mmCIF file of C-alpha atoms in Angstrom:
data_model
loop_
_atom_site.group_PDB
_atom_site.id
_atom_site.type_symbol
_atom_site.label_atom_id
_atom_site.label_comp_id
_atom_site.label_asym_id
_atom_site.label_seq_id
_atom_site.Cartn_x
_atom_site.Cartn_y
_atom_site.Cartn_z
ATOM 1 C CA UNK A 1 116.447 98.487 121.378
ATOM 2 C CA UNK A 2 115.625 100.051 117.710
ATOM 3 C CA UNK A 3 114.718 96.480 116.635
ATOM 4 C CA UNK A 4 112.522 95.828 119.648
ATOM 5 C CA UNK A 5 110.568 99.327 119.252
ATOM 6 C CA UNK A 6 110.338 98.748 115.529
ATOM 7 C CA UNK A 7 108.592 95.455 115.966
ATOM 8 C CA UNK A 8 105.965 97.472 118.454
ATOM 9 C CA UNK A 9 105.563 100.703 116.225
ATOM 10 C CA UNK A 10 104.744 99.001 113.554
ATOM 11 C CA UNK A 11 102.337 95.977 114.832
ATOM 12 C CA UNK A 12 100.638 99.602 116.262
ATOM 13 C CA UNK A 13 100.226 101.077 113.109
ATOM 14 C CA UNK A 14 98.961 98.291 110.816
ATOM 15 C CA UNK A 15 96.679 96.822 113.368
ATOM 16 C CA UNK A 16 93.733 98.882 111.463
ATOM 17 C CA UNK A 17 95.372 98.302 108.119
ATOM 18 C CA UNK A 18 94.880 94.466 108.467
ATOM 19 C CA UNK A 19 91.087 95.150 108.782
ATOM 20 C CA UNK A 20 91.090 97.287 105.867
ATOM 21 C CA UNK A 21 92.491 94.403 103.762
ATOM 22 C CA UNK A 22 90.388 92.047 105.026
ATOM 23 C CA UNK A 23 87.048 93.275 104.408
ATOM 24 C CA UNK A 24 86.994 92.974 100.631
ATOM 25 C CA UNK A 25 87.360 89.163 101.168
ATOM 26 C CA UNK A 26 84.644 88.147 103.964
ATOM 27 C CA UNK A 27 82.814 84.820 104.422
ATOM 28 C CA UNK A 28 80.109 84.973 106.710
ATOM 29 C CA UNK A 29 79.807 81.630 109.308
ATOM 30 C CA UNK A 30 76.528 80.922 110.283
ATOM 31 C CA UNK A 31 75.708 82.599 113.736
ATOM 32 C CA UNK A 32 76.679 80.645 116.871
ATOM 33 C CA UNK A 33 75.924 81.921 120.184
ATOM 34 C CA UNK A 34 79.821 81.910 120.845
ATOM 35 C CA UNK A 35 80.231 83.951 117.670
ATOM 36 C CA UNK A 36 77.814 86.305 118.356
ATOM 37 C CA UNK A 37 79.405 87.372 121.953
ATOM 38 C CA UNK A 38 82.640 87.796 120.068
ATOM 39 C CA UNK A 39 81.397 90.401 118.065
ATOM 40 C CA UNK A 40 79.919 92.094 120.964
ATOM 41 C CA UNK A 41 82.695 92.032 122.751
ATOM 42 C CA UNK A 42 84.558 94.323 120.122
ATOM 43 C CA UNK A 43 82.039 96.609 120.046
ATOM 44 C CA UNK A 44 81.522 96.981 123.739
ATOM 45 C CA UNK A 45 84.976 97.457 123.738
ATOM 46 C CA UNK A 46 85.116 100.370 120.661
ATOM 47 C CA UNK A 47 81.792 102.145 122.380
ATOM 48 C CA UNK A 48 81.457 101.650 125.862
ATOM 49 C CA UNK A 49 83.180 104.302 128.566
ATOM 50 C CA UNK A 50 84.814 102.652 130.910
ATOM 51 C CA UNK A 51 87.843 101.758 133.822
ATOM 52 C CA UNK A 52 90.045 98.475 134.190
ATOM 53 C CA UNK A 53 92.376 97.421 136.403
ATOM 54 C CA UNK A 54 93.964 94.316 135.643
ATOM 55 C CA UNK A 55 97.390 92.350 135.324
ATOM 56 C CA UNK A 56 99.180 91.204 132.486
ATOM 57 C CA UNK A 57 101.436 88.527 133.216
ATOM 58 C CA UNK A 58 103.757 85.989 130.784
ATOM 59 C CA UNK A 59 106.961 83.886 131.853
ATOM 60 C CA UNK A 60 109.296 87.260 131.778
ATOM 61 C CA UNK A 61 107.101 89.213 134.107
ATOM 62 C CA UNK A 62 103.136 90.552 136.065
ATOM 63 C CA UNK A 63 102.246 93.664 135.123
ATOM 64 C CA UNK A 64 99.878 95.838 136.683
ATOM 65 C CA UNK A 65 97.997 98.626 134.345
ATOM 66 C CA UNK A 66 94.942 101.091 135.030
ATOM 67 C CA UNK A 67 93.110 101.808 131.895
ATOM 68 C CA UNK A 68 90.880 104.117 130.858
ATOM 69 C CA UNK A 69 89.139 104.400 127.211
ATOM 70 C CA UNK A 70 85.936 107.099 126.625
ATOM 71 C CA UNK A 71 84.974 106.911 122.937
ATOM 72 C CA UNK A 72 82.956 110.864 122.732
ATOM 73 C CA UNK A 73 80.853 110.941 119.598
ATOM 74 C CA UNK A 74 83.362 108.391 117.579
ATOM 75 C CA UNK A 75 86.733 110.296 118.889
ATOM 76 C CA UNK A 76 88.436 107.836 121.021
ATOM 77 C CA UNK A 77 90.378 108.664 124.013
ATOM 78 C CA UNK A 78 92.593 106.120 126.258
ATOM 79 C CA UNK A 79 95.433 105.945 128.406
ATOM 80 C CA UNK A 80 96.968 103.094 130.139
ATOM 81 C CA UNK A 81 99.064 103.411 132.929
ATOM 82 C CA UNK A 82 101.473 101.200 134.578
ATOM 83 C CA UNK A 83 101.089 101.049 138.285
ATOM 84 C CA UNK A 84 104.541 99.625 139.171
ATOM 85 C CA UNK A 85 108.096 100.892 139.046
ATOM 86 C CA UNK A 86 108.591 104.068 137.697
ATOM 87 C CA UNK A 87 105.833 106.069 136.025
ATOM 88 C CA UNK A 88 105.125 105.266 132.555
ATOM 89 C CA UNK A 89 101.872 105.867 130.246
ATOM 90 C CA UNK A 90 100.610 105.528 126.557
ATOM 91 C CA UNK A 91 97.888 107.630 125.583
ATOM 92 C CA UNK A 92 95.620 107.953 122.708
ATOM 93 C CA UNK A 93 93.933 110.817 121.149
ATOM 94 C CA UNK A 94 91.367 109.830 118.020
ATOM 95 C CA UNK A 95 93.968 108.131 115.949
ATOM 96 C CA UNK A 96 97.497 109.260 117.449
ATOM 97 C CA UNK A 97 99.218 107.208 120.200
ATOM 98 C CA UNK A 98 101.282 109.392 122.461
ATOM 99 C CA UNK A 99 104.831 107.376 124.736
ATOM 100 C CA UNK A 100 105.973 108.367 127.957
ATOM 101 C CA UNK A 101 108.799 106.866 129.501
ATOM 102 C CA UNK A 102 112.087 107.603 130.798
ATOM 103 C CA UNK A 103 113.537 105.275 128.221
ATOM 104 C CA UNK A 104 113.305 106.985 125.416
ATOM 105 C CA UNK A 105 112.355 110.788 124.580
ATOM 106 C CA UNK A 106 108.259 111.072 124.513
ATOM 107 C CA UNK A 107 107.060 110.151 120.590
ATOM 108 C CA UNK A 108 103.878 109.869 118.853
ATOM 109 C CA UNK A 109 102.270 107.270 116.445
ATOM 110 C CA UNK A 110 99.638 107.317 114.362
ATOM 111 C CA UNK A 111 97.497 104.381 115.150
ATOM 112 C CA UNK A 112 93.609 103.112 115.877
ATOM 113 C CA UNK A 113 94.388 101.569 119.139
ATOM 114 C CA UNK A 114 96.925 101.352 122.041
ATOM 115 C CA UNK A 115 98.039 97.706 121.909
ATOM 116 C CA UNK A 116 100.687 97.294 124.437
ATOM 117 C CA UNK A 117 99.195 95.007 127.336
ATOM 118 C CA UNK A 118 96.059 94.796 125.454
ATOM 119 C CA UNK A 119 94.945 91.194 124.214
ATOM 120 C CA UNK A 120 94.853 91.114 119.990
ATOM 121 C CA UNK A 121 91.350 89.673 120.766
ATOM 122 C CA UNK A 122 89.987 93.535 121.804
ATOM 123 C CA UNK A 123 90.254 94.575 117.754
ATOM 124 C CA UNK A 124 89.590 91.029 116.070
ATOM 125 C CA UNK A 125 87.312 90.571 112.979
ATOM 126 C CA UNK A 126 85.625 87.842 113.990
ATOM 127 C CA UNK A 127 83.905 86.413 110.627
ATOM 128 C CA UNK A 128 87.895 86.517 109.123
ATOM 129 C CA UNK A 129 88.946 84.800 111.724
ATOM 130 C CA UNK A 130 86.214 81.891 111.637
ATOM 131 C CA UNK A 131 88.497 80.879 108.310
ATOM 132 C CA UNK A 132 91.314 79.404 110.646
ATOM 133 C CA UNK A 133 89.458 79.230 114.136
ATOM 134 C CA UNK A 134 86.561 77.668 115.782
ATOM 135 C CA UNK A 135 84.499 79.807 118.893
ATOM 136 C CA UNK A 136 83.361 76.732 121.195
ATOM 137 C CA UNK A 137 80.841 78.328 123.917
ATOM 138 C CA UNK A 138 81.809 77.155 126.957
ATOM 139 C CA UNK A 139 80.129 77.367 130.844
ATOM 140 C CA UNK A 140 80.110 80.559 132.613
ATOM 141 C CA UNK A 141 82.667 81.613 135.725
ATOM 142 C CA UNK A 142 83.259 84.220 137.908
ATOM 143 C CA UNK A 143 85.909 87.090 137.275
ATOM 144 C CA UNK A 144 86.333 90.347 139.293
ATOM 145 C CA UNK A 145 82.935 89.592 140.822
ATOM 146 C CA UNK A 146 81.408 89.667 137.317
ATOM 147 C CA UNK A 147 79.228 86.864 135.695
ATOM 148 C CA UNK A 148 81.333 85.670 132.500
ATOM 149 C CA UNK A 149 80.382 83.628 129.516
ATOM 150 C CA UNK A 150 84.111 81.141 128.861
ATOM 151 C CA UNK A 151 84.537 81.391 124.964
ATOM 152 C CA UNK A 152 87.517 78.734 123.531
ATOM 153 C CA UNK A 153 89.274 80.082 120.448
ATOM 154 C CA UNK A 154 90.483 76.936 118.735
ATOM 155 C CA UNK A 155 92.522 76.943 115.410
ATOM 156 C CA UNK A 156 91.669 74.495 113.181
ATOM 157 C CA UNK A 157 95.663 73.735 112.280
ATOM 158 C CA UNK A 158 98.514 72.739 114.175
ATOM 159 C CA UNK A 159 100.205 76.131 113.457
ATOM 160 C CA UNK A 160 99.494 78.601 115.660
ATOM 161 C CA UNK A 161 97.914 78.949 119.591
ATOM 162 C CA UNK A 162 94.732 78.846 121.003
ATOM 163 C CA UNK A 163 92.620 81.579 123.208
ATOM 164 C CA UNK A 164 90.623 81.469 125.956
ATOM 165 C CA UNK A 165 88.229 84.608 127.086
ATOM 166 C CA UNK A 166 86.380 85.297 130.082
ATOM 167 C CA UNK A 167 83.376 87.799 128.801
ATOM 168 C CA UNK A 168 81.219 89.787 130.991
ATOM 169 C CA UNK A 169 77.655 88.880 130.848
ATOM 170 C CA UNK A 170 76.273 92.005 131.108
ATOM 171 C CA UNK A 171 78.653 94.668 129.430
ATOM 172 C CA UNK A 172 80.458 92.245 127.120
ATOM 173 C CA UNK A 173 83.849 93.529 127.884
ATOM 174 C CA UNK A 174 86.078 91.154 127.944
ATOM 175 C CA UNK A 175 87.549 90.241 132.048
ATOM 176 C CA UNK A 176 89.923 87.930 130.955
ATOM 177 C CA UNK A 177 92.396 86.103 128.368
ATOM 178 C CA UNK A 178 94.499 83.132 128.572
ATOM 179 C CA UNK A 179 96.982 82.410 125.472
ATOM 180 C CA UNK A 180 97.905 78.738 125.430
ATOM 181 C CA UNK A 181 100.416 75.868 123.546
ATOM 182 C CA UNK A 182 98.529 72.856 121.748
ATOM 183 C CA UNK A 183 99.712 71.246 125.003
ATOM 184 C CA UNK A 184 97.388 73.823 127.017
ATOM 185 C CA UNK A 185 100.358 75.706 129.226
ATOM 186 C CA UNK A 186 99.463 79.256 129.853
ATOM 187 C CA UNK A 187 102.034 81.592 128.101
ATOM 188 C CA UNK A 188 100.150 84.971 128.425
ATOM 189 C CA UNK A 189 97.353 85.740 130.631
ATOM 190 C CA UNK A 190 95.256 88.855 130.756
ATOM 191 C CA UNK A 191 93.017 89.556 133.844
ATOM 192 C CA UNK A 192 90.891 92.392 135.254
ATOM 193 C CA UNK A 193 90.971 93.095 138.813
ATOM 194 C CA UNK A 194 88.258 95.596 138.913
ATOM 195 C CA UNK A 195 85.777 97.406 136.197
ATOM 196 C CA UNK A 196 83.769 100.640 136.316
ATOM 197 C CA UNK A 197 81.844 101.625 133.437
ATOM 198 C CA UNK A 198 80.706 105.204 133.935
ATOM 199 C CA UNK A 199 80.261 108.617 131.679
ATOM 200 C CA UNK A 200 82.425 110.553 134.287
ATOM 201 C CA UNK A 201 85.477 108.977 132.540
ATOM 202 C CA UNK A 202 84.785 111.929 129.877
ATOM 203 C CA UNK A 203 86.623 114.045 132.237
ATOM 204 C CA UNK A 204 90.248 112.875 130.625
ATOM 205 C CA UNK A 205 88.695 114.291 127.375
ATOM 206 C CA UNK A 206 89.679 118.187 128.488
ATOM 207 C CA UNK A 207 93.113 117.364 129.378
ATOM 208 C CA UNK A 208 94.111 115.283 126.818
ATOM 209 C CA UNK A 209 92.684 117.753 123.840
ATOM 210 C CA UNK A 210 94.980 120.533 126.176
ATOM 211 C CA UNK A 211 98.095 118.596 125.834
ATOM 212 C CA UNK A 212 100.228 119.370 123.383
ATOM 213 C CA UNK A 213 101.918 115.671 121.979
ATOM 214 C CA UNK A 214 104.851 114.801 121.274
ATOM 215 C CA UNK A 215 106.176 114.753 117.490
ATOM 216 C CA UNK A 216 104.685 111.903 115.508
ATOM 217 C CA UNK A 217 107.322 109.264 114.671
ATOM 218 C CA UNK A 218 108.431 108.207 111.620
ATOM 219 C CA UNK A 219 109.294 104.662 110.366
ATOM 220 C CA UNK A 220 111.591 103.649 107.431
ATOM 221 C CA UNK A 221 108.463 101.252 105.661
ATOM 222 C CA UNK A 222 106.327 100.422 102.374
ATOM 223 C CA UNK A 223 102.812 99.490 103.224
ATOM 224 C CA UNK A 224 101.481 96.258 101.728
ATOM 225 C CA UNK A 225 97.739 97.114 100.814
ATOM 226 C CA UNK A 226 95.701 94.961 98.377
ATOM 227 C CA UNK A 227 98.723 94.301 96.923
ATOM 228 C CA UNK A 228 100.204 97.689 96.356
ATOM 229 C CA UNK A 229 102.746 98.979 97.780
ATOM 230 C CA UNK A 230 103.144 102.807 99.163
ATOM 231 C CA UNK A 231 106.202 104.023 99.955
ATOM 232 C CA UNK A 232 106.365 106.920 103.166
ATOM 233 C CA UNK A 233 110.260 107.400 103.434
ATOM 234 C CA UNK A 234 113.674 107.664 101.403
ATOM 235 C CA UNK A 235 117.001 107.818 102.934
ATOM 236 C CA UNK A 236 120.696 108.171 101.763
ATOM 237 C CA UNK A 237 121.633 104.174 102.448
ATOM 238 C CA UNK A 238 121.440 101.462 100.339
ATOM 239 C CA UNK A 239 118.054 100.950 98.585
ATOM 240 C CA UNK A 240 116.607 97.606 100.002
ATOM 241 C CA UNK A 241 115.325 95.224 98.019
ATOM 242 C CA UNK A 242 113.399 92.761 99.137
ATOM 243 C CA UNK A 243 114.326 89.722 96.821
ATOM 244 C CA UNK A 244 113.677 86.975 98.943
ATOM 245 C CA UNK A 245 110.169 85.762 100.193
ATOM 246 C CA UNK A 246 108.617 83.082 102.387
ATOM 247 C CA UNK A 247 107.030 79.999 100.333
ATOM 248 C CA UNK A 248 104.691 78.960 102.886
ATOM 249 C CA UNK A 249 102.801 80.623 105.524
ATOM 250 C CA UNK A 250 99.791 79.091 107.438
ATOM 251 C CA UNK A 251 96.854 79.744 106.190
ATOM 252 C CA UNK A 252 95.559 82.834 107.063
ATOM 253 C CA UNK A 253 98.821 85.249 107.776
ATOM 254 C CA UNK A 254 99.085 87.903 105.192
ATOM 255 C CA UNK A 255 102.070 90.137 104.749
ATOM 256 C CA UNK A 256 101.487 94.214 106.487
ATOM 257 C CA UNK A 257 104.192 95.690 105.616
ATOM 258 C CA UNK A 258 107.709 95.914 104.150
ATOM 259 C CA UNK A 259 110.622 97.895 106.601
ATOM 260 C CA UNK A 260 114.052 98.278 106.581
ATOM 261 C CA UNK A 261 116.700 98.901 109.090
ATOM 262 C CA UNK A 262 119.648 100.701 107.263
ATOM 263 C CA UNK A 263 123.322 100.243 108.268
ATOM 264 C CA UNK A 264 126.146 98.923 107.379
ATOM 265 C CA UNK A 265 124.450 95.515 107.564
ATOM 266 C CA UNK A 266 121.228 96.542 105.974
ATOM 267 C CA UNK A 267 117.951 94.816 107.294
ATOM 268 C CA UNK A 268 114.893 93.723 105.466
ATOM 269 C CA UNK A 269 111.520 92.708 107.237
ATOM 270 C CA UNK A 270 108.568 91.718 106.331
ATOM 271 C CA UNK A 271 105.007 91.877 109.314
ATOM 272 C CA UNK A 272 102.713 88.756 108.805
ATOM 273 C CA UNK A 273 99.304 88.673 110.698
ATOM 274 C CA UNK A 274 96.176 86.669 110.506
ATOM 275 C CA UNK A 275 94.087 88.943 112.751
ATOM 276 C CA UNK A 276 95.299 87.628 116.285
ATOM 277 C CA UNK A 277 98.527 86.491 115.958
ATOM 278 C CA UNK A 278 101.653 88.567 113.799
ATOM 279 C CA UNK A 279 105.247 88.007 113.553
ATOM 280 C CA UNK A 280 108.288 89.589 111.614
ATOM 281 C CA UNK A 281 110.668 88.258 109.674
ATOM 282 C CA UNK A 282 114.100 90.053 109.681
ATOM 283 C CA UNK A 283 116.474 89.689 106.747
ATOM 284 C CA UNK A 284 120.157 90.759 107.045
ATOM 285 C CA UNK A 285 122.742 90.521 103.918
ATOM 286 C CA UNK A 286 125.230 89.174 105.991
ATOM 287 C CA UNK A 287 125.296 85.346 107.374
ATOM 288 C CA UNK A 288 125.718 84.719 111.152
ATOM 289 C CA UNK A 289 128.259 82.291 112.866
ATOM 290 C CA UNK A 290 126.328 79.314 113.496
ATOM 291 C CA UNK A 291 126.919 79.189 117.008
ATOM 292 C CA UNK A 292 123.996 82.209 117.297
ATOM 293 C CA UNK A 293 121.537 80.044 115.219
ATOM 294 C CA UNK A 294 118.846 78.280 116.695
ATOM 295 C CA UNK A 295 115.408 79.081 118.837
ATOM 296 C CA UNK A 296 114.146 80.798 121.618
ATOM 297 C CA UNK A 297 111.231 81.556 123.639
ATOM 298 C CA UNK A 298 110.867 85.077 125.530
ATOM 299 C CA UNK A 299 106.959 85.127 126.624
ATOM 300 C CA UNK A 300 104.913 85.063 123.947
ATOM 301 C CA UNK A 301 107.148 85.531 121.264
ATOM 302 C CA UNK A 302 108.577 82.684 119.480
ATOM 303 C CA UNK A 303 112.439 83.792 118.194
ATOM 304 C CA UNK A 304 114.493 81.292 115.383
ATOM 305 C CA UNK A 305 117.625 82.458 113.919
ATOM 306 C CA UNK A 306 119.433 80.583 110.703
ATOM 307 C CA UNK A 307 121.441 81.119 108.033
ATOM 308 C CA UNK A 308 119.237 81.167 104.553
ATOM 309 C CA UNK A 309 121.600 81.586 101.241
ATOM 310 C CA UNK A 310 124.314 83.739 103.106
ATOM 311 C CA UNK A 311 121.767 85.970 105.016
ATOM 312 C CA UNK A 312 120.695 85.712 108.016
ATOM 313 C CA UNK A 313 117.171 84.866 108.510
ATOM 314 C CA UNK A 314 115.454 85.968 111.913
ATOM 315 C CA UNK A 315 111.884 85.575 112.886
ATOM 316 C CA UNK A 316 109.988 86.703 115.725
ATOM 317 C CA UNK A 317 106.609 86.180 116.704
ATOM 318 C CA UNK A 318 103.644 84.695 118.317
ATOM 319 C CA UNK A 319 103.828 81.760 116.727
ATOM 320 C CA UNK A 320 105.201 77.837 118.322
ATOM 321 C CA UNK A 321 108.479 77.130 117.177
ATOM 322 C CA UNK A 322 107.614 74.196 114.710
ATOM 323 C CA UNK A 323 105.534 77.624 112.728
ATOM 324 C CA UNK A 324 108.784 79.297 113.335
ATOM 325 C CA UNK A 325 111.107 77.297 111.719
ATOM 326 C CA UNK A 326 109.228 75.764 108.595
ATOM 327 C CA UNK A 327 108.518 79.788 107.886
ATOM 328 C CA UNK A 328 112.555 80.261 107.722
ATOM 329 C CA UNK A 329 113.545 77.436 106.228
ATOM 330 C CA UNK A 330 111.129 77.815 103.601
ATOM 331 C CA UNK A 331 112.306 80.938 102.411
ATOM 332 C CA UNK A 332 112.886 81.655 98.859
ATOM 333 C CA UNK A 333 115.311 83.947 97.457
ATOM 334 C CA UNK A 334 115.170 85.601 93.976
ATOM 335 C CA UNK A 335 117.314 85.336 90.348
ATOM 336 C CA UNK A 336 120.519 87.935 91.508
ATOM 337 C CA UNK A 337 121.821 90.035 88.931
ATOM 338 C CA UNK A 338 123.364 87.133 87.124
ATOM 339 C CA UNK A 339 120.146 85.726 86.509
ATOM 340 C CA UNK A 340 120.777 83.156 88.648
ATOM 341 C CA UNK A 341 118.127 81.635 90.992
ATOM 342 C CA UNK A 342 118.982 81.464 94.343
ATOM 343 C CA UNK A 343 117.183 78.286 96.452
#
């Protein structure tokens, strides 16, 4: 469960970093019509007040969420609300991100956006992402009787998926999302059931500035920023150290963050993302019996285990498995104390 949450905190928390890092190395496409709506779309999405309903829905389950999001002056507020089962809800106040569930005790993050059930493509920066993706404008459609523009998100590699967006023609919100394999299976798909756009959703601003949160959580991590590295907490366990990296990524994917998971097998990770797509790689200094090597698919996210050098080596992502694999196997480890190189 600690893994899991990890995984989720921290994809949370360095969404906004990634843009930060980003924006000192921008090349501007030309302006395409498909382009263009993609950038609207994120801002309709940052500035507009509004309502969805909609259903979120992979291989391991449908979700149903409401979702609200009033941005008042440049303070964002948000919560999202499952509909089914028993009552949870994430909620956002400027830049913390507040958990109820009955899983776990309430928490807080800090954070620039609630991300669970959202599509990635809400917060993209668009003229990064034309590096490693084509926008191909497609024909319009019809989605929660709304007029929508069809936008294909094609990468121009073999190593990662594709996206599909339904775009409303008059807000520019985005109605709905379809995640698919170079073979063009669904394996996430985001849909709004109904929209209401309205400045009467400012009336969730009172009662979430009343609440009082719950205490913000903190992670075990070193930030990755331009390079430097900040570290945010110490503990008694073993110091990690982070000898060992991958020697090929796809093009695109830069490293977040450094964690650690102390124990008595201590665990090292590393969060890639290149905008739209992340995964983490999780090193323990312990090897695994073989028979618990090998790959898996739960939704989205890809999941490939092996042994690397006497650790075990685990990645898990949103990524295909042929991305997966070459990212593990290709990992490097560094001279030990001996001075010896390890390959």
């Amino acid at each position: 469960m600690r893994i899991k949450l990890t995984v989720s905190l921290i994809i949370t928390s360095f969404i906004s970093l990634f843009s930060q890092i980003v924006q000192a190395d921008k090349t501007i496409p030309l302006n395409s019509p498909a382009l263009t709506r993609l950038q609207q779309m994120t801002e309709a999405s940052e500035k507009s007040n509004y309502e969805i309903y909609f259903s979120r829905n992979t291989d391991l389950a449908d979700t149903s969420v409401r979702y609200r999001y009033v941005n008042d002056n440049g303070k964002k507020y948000a919560q999202l609300l499952y509909l089914d089962g028993v009552r949870q809800e994430i909620l956002q106040r400027d830049n913390i991100i507040s958990y109820f569930t009955p899983h776990y005790p309430p928490f807080s993050i800090q954070g620039s956006h609630i991300i669970d059930e959202l599509p990635a493509v809400l917060y993209a920066d668009w003229n990064q992402l034309a590096k490693y993706y084509d926008f191909i404008q497609g024909g319009k459609d019809r989605v929660a009787d709304h007029i929508a523009y069809v936008i294909r998100i094609l990468p121009k590699d073999d190593f990662r998926y594709q996206y599909v967006v339904w775009l409303d023609e008059n807000s520019g919100l985005l109605l709905r999302s379809e995640i698919l394999d170079r073979n063009g299976n669904i394996l996430d798909q985001f849909k709004v059931i109904d929209l209401t756009l309205s400045d009467h959703l400012k009336q969730i601003i009172t009662p979430l500035n009343s609440l009082t949160l719950p205490p913000i959580l903190s992670l075990e991590e070193e930030r990755v920023d331009n390079k430097n590295t900040h570290s945010t907490t110490t503990t008694s366990n073993p110091t990690p150290t982070f000898n060992w990296t991958p020697s090929w990524l796809p093009k695109g994917f830069i490293e977040l963050n450094h964690a650690y998971l102390p124990g008595q097998d201590l665990q090292e990770s590393r969060l890639y993302s290149d905008g739209l797509f992340s995964f983490s790689i999780y090193v323990t200094n312990k090897p695994i019996p073989s028979a618990f090597s090998g790959i898996a698919r739960t939704g989205l996210n890809t999941i490939y285990t092996d042994n690397v050098n006497g650790h075990a080596v685990t990645i898990i992502g949103q990524i295909p498995a042929t991305t997966a694999r070459r990212v593990v196997q290709d990992i490097k480890f560094k001279a030990n104390a001996k001075g010896e190189e390890k390959q």
